PDB file of C-alpha atoms in Angstrom:
ATOM      1  CA  MET I   1      -6.467  17.794   5.658  1.00 35.00           C
ATOM      2  CA  SER I   2      -4.936  14.389   5.174  1.00 37.00           C
ATOM      3  CA  LYS I   3      -5.322  13.946   1.400  1.00 45.00           C
ATOM      4  CA  GLY I   4      -6.365  17.408   0.286  1.00 44.00           C
ATOM      5  CA  TYR I   5     -10.071  16.568   0.157  1.00 44.00           C
ATOM      6  CA  TYR I   6     -12.543  19.150   1.373  1.00 47.00           C
ATOM      7  CA  ALA I   7     -16.240  19.786   1.520  1.00 51.00           C
ATOM      8  CA  ILE I   8     -18.101  23.067   1.346  1.00 49.00           C
ATOM      9  CA  ASN I   9     -21.059  23.438   3.681  1.00 46.00           C
ATOM     10  CA  PRO I  10     -22.507  26.736   4.879  1.00 43.00           C
ATOM     11  CA  THR I  11     -23.181  25.334   8.358  1.00 46.00           C
ATOM     12  CA  HIS I  12     -19.665  23.940   8.992  1.00 50.00           C
ATOM     13  CA  LYS I  13     -17.035  26.532   8.280  1.00 43.00           C
ATOM     14  CA  LYS I  14     -13.288  26.531   8.479  1.00 45.00           C
ATOM     15  CA  GLU I  15     -12.390  29.183   5.930  1.00 39.00           C
ATOM     16  CA  GLY I  16     -15.556  28.047   4.104  1.00 43.00           C
ATOM     17  CA  PHE I  17     -14.565  24.382   3.958  1.00 45.00           C
ATOM     18  CA  LEU I  18     -15.396  21.279   5.967  1.00 49.00           C
ATOM     19  CA  LEU I  19     -12.539  18.805   5.824  1.00 58.00           C
ATOM     20  CA  ARG I  20     -13.460  15.185   5.162  1.00 71.00           C
ATOM     21  CA  ASP I  21     -12.022  12.326   3.161  1.00 76.00           C
ATOM     22  CA  PRO I  22     -14.374  10.661   0.683  1.00 83.00           C
ATOM     23  CA  THR I  23     -15.641   7.230   1.664  1.00 88.00           C
ATOM     24  CA  LYS I  24     -14.505   4.088  -0.141  1.00 93.00           C
ATOM     25  CA  TRP I  25     -17.730   4.101  -2.210  1.00 94.00           C
ATOM     26  CA  GLU I  26     -17.496   7.820  -2.980  1.00 93.00           C
ATOM     27  CA  THR I  27     -13.993   7.199  -4.331  1.00 93.00           C
ATOM     28  CA  ARG I  28     -15.280   4.296  -6.449  1.00 96.00           C
ATOM     29  CA  PHE I  29     -18.103   6.362  -7.943  1.00 97.00           C
ATOM     30  CA  LEU I  30     -15.734   9.210  -8.747  1.00 96.00           C
ATOM     31  CA  GLU I  31     -13.515   6.684 -10.538  1.00 97.00           C
ATOM     32  CA  LEU I  32     -16.591   5.452 -12.431  1.00 98.00           C
ATOM     33  CA  ALA I  33     -17.295   9.066 -13.488  1.00 98.00           C
ATOM     34  CA  LYS I  34     -13.724   9.258 -14.821  1.00 97.00           C
ATOM     35  CA  THR I  35     -14.320   6.101 -16.854  1.00 98.00           C
ATOM     36  CA  VAL I  36     -17.605   7.467 -18.237  1.00 98.00           C
ATOM     37  CA  ALA I  37     -15.829  10.743 -19.162  1.00 98.00           C
ATOM     38  CA  LYS I  38     -13.627   8.798 -21.583  1.00 97.00           C
ATOM     39  CA  TRP I  39     -16.740   8.078 -23.691  1.00 97.00           C
ATOM     40  CA  SER I  40     -16.992  11.767 -24.643  1.00 96.00           C
ATOM     41  CA  LYS I  41     -15.846  12.626 -28.163  1.00 95.00           C
ATOM     42  CA  ASP I  42     -15.067  16.229 -27.165  1.00 94.00           C
ATOM     43  CA  PRO I  43     -11.330  16.714 -27.808  1.00 92.00           C
ATOM     44  CA  SER I  44     -10.947  19.583 -25.321  1.00 89.00           C
ATOM     45  CA  THR I  45     -13.069  18.591 -22.307  1.00 91.00           C
ATOM     46  CA  LYS I  46     -14.070  15.150 -21.137  1.00 94.00           C
ATOM     47  CA  CYS I  47     -16.466  15.185 -18.216  1.00 97.00           C
ATOM     48  CA  GLY I  48     -18.302  12.254 -16.672  1.00 98.00           C
ATOM     49  CA  ALA I  49     -21.147  12.152 -14.151  1.00 98.00           C
ATOM     50  CA  VAL I  50     -22.676   9.459 -11.953  1.00 98.00           C
ATOM     51  CA  ILE I  51     -25.764   9.809  -9.752  1.00 98.00           C
ATOM     52  CA  THR I  52     -26.304   7.449  -6.825  1.00 98.00           C
ATOM     53  CA  LYS I  53     -29.185   6.884  -4.443  1.00 97.00           C
ATOM     54  CA  GLY I  54     -29.386   5.187  -1.057  1.00 91.00           C
ATOM     55  CA  LYS I  55     -26.987   2.335  -0.430  1.00 88.00           C
ATOM     56  CA  ASN I  56     -24.568   2.788  -3.328  1.00 93.00           C
ATOM     57  CA  LYS I  57     -27.081   2.284  -6.142  1.00 96.00           C
ATOM     58  CA  VAL I  58     -26.151   3.908  -9.472  1.00 98.00           C
ATOM     59  CA  ILE I  59     -29.261   5.452 -11.008  1.00 97.00           C
ATOM     60  CA  GLY I  60     -27.789   7.665 -13.736  1.00 98.00           C
ATOM     61  CA  ILE I  61     -24.616   8.201 -15.741  1.00 98.00           C
ATOM     62  CA  GLY I  62     -23.688  10.757 -18.380  1.00 98.00           C
ATOM     63  CA  TYR I  63     -20.862  12.396 -20.268  1.00 98.00           C
ATOM     64  CA  ASN I  64     -20.612  15.583 -22.281  1.00 97.00           C
ATOM     65  CA  GLY I  65     -21.755  14.983 -25.833  1.00 96.00           C
ATOM     66  CA  PHE I  66     -24.336  15.792 -28.460  1.00 96.00           C
ATOM     67  CA  ALA I  67     -28.001  14.963 -28.097  1.00 93.00           C
ATOM     68  CA  ARG I  68     -29.222  11.506 -29.000  1.00 92.00           C
ATOM     69  CA  GLY I  69     -29.812  11.206 -32.738  1.00 95.00           C
ATOM     70  CA  MET I  70     -27.547  14.143 -33.707  1.00 95.00           C
ATOM     71  CA  SER I  71     -24.416  13.677 -35.786  1.00 94.00           C
ATOM     72  CA  ASP I  72     -21.309  12.957 -33.688  1.00 90.00           C
ATOM     73  CA  ASP I  73     -18.947  14.004 -36.480  1.00 92.00           C
ATOM     74  CA  THR I  74     -15.481  14.985 -35.227  1.00 91.00           C
ATOM     75  CA  ASP I  75     -15.522  18.194 -37.289  1.00 94.00           C
ATOM     76  CA  LEU I  76     -18.505  19.430 -35.272  1.00 95.00           C
ATOM     77  CA  TYR I  77     -16.527  19.012 -32.044  1.00 95.00           C
ATOM     78  CA  ASN I  78     -13.575  20.905 -33.517  1.00 94.00           C
ATOM     79  CA  ASP I  79     -15.762  23.937 -34.358  1.00 94.00           C
ATOM     80  CA  ARG I  80     -16.107  25.530 -30.892  1.00 92.00           C
ATOM     81  CA  ASP I  81     -19.258  27.553 -31.644  1.00 95.00           C
ATOM     82  CA  GLU I  82     -20.967  24.573 -33.252  1.00 94.00           C
ATOM     83  CA  LYS I  83     -19.907  22.293 -30.403  1.00 94.00           C
ATOM     84  CA  LEU I  84     -21.190  24.654 -27.705  1.00 93.00           C
ATOM     85  CA  SER I  85     -24.558  24.970 -29.424  1.00 95.00           C
ATOM     86  CA  ARG I  86     -24.984  21.159 -29.586  1.00 96.00           C
ATOM     87  CA  VAL I  87     -23.348  19.750 -26.450  1.00 96.00           C
ATOM     88  CA  ILE I  88     -25.243  18.489 -23.410  1.00 97.00           C
ATOM     89  CA  HIS I  89     -23.144  18.504 -20.245  1.00 97.00           C
ATOM     90  CA  ALA I  90     -22.422  15.297 -18.342  1.00 98.00           C
ATOM     91  CA  GLU I  91     -24.526  16.350 -15.339  1.00 98.00           C
ATOM     92  CA  MET I  92     -27.587  16.943 -17.501  1.00 97.00           C
ATOM     93  CA  ASN I  93     -27.125  13.660 -19.370  1.00 97.00           C
ATOM     94  CA  ALA I  94     -26.932  11.813 -16.050  1.00 98.00           C
ATOM     95  CA  ILE I  95     -30.158  13.494 -14.936  1.00 98.00           C
ATOM     96  CA  PHE I  96     -31.869  12.653 -18.249  1.00 97.00           C
ATOM     97  CA  ASN I  97     -30.655   9.034 -18.006  1.00 96.00           C
ATOM     98  CA  SER I  98     -32.070   8.555 -14.515  1.00 96.00           C
ATOM     99  CA  ALA I  99     -35.753   7.773 -14.428  1.00 88.00           C
ATOM    100  CA  THR I 100     -36.470   8.489 -10.788  1.00 94.00           C
ATOM    101  CA  ASP I 101     -36.828  11.250  -8.223  1.00 97.00           C
ATOM    102  CA  LEU I 102     -33.335  12.576  -7.386  1.00 98.00           C
ATOM    103  CA  THR I 103     -34.188  14.158  -4.032  1.00 97.00           C
ATOM    104  CA  GLY I 104     -31.408  13.390  -1.564  1.00 96.00           C
ATOM    105  CA  CYS I 105     -29.182  11.729  -4.176  1.00 97.00           C
ATOM    106  CA  THR I 106     -25.445  12.215  -4.726  1.00 97.00           C
ATOM    107  CA  MET I 107     -23.819  13.552  -7.915  1.00 97.00           C
ATOM    108  CA  PHE I 108     -20.244  12.574  -8.827  1.00 97.00           C
ATOM    109  CA  THR I 109     -18.415  14.513 -11.555  1.00 97.00           C
ATOM    110  CA  THR I 110     -14.871  14.624 -12.841  1.00 97.00           C
ATOM    111  CA  ILE I 111     -14.756  18.445 -12.644  1.00 95.00           C
ATOM    112  CA  PRO I 112     -16.822  21.169 -10.929  1.00 94.00           C
ATOM    113  CA  PRO I 113     -20.035  22.273 -12.655  1.00 95.00           C
ATOM    114  CA  CYS I 114     -20.746  25.310 -14.755  1.00 94.00           C
ATOM    115  CA  GLU I 115     -23.302  27.749 -13.317  1.00 95.00           C
ATOM    116  CA  ARG I 116     -26.163  26.353 -15.430  1.00 96.00           C
ATOM    117  CA  CYS I 117     -25.528  22.742 -14.410  1.00 96.00           C
ATOM    118  CA  ALA I 118     -25.261  23.822 -10.764  1.00 97.00           C
ATOM    119  CA  VAL I 119     -28.727  25.385 -10.785  1.00 97.00           C
ATOM    120  CA  HIS I 120     -30.253  22.474 -12.715  1.00 97.00           C
ATOM    121  CA  VAL I 121     -28.812  19.957 -10.257  1.00 97.00           C
ATOM    122  CA  ILE I 122     -30.000  22.053  -7.296  1.00 97.00           C
ATOM    123  CA  THR I 123     -33.520  21.905  -8.733  1.00 97.00           C
ATOM    124  CA  THR I 124     -33.460  18.074  -8.745  1.00 98.00           C
ATOM    125  CA  GLY I 125     -32.931  17.938  -4.975  1.00 97.00           C
ATOM    126  CA  ILE I 126     -29.450  16.364  -5.080  1.00 97.00           C
ATOM    127  CA  LYS I 127     -27.842  17.094  -1.701  1.00 94.00           C
ATOM    128  CA  LEU I 128     -24.221  15.921  -2.038  1.00 93.00           C
ATOM    129  CA  TRP I 129     -21.803  16.576  -4.902  1.00 93.00           C
ATOM    130  CA  VAL I 130     -18.453  14.783  -5.049  1.00 92.00           C
ATOM    131  CA  MET I 131     -16.257  16.319  -7.714  1.00 92.00           C
ATOM    132  CA  GLY I 132     -12.751  16.081  -9.048  1.00 92.00           C
ATOM    133  CA  SER I 133     -10.570  19.156  -8.947  1.00 87.00           C
ATOM    134  CA  PRO I 134     -10.189  21.127 -12.169  1.00 89.00           C
ATOM    135  CA  THR I 135      -6.859  21.425 -13.912  1.00 88.00           C
ATOM    136  CA  PRO I 136      -5.146  24.844 -13.780  1.00 89.00           C
ATOM    137  CA  GLU I 137      -6.158  25.319 -17.431  1.00 89.00           C
ATOM    138  CA  GLN I 138      -9.819  24.606 -16.594  1.00 88.00           C
ATOM    139  CA  GLU I 139      -9.672  27.005 -13.634  1.00 86.00           C
ATOM    140  CA  LYS I 140      -8.406  29.695 -15.994  1.00 86.00           C
ATOM    141  CA  ARG I 141     -11.022  28.950 -18.691  1.00 87.00           C
ATOM    142  CA  TRP I 142     -14.043  28.698 -16.372  1.00 88.00           C
ATOM    143  CA  ASN I 143     -14.978  30.540 -13.208  1.00 86.00           C
ATOM    144  CA  PHE I 144     -16.378  27.952 -10.792  1.00 90.00           C
ATOM    145  CA  SER I 145     -16.861  30.377  -7.870  1.00 90.00           C
ATOM    146  CA  LYS I 146     -20.432  31.253  -8.891  1.00 92.00           C
ATOM    147  CA  SER I 147     -21.314  27.535  -9.080  1.00 93.00           C
ATOM    148  CA  TYR I 148     -19.910  26.970  -5.579  1.00 90.00           C
ATOM    149  CA  GLN I 149     -21.860  30.000  -4.345  1.00 91.00           C
ATOM    150  CA  PHE I 150     -25.132  28.649  -5.770  1.00 94.00           C
ATOM    151  CA  LEU I 151     -24.551  25.186  -4.297  1.00 92.00           C
ATOM    152  CA  ARG I 152     -23.730  26.605  -0.849  1.00 88.00           C
ATOM    153  CA  GLU I 153     -26.792  28.859  -0.974  1.00 92.00           C
ATOM    154  CA  ALA I 154     -29.021  25.843  -1.719  1.00 94.00           C
ATOM    155  CA  GLY I 155     -27.475  23.686   1.023  1.00 91.00           C
ATOM    156  CA  VAL I 156     -25.755  21.201  -1.284  1.00 91.00           C
ATOM    157  CA  ASP I 157     -22.642  19.719   0.349  1.00 88.00           C
ATOM    158  CA  ILE I 158     -19.564  19.535  -1.859  1.00 89.00           C
ATOM    159  CA  ILE I 159     -16.607  17.211  -1.569  1.00 87.00           C
ATOM    160  CA  LYS I 160     -13.842  18.298  -3.924  1.00 84.00           C
ATOM    161  CA  VAL I 161     -11.167  15.663  -4.493  1.00 83.00           C
TER     162      VAL I 161
END
């Protein structure tokens, strides 16, 4: 448990977690996701996503924001109901921005996914998810346990940093 990193895999259990440090490249791609997250105009949540394939090749990036061509006016982000009806999550934007088959790819995100993003990513065939840990405030606001359950059920390995 050297640095507090852990992976969830249904076939390797130690209280539900497989301990493993992220590789040098996994750490770099998670840092890239943090940089991409800064592009979001959402004042309350900034999430970034990076998808890689094979030998460290970036094939998709995304951040949470409104759909292409829609107004990015700050007032729309400050109206929670309006924002939630318009926003596309970082994971989905990364999928949309990749123009290739994602089977066997790796997803990197700054925070764990919501339930909807988890099932969408599962459908793409992504098999490893490296994610940053949520803040205590995010843990309170969102329940990530269902997302973890879905990912485990589908055989997606998770490394939470």
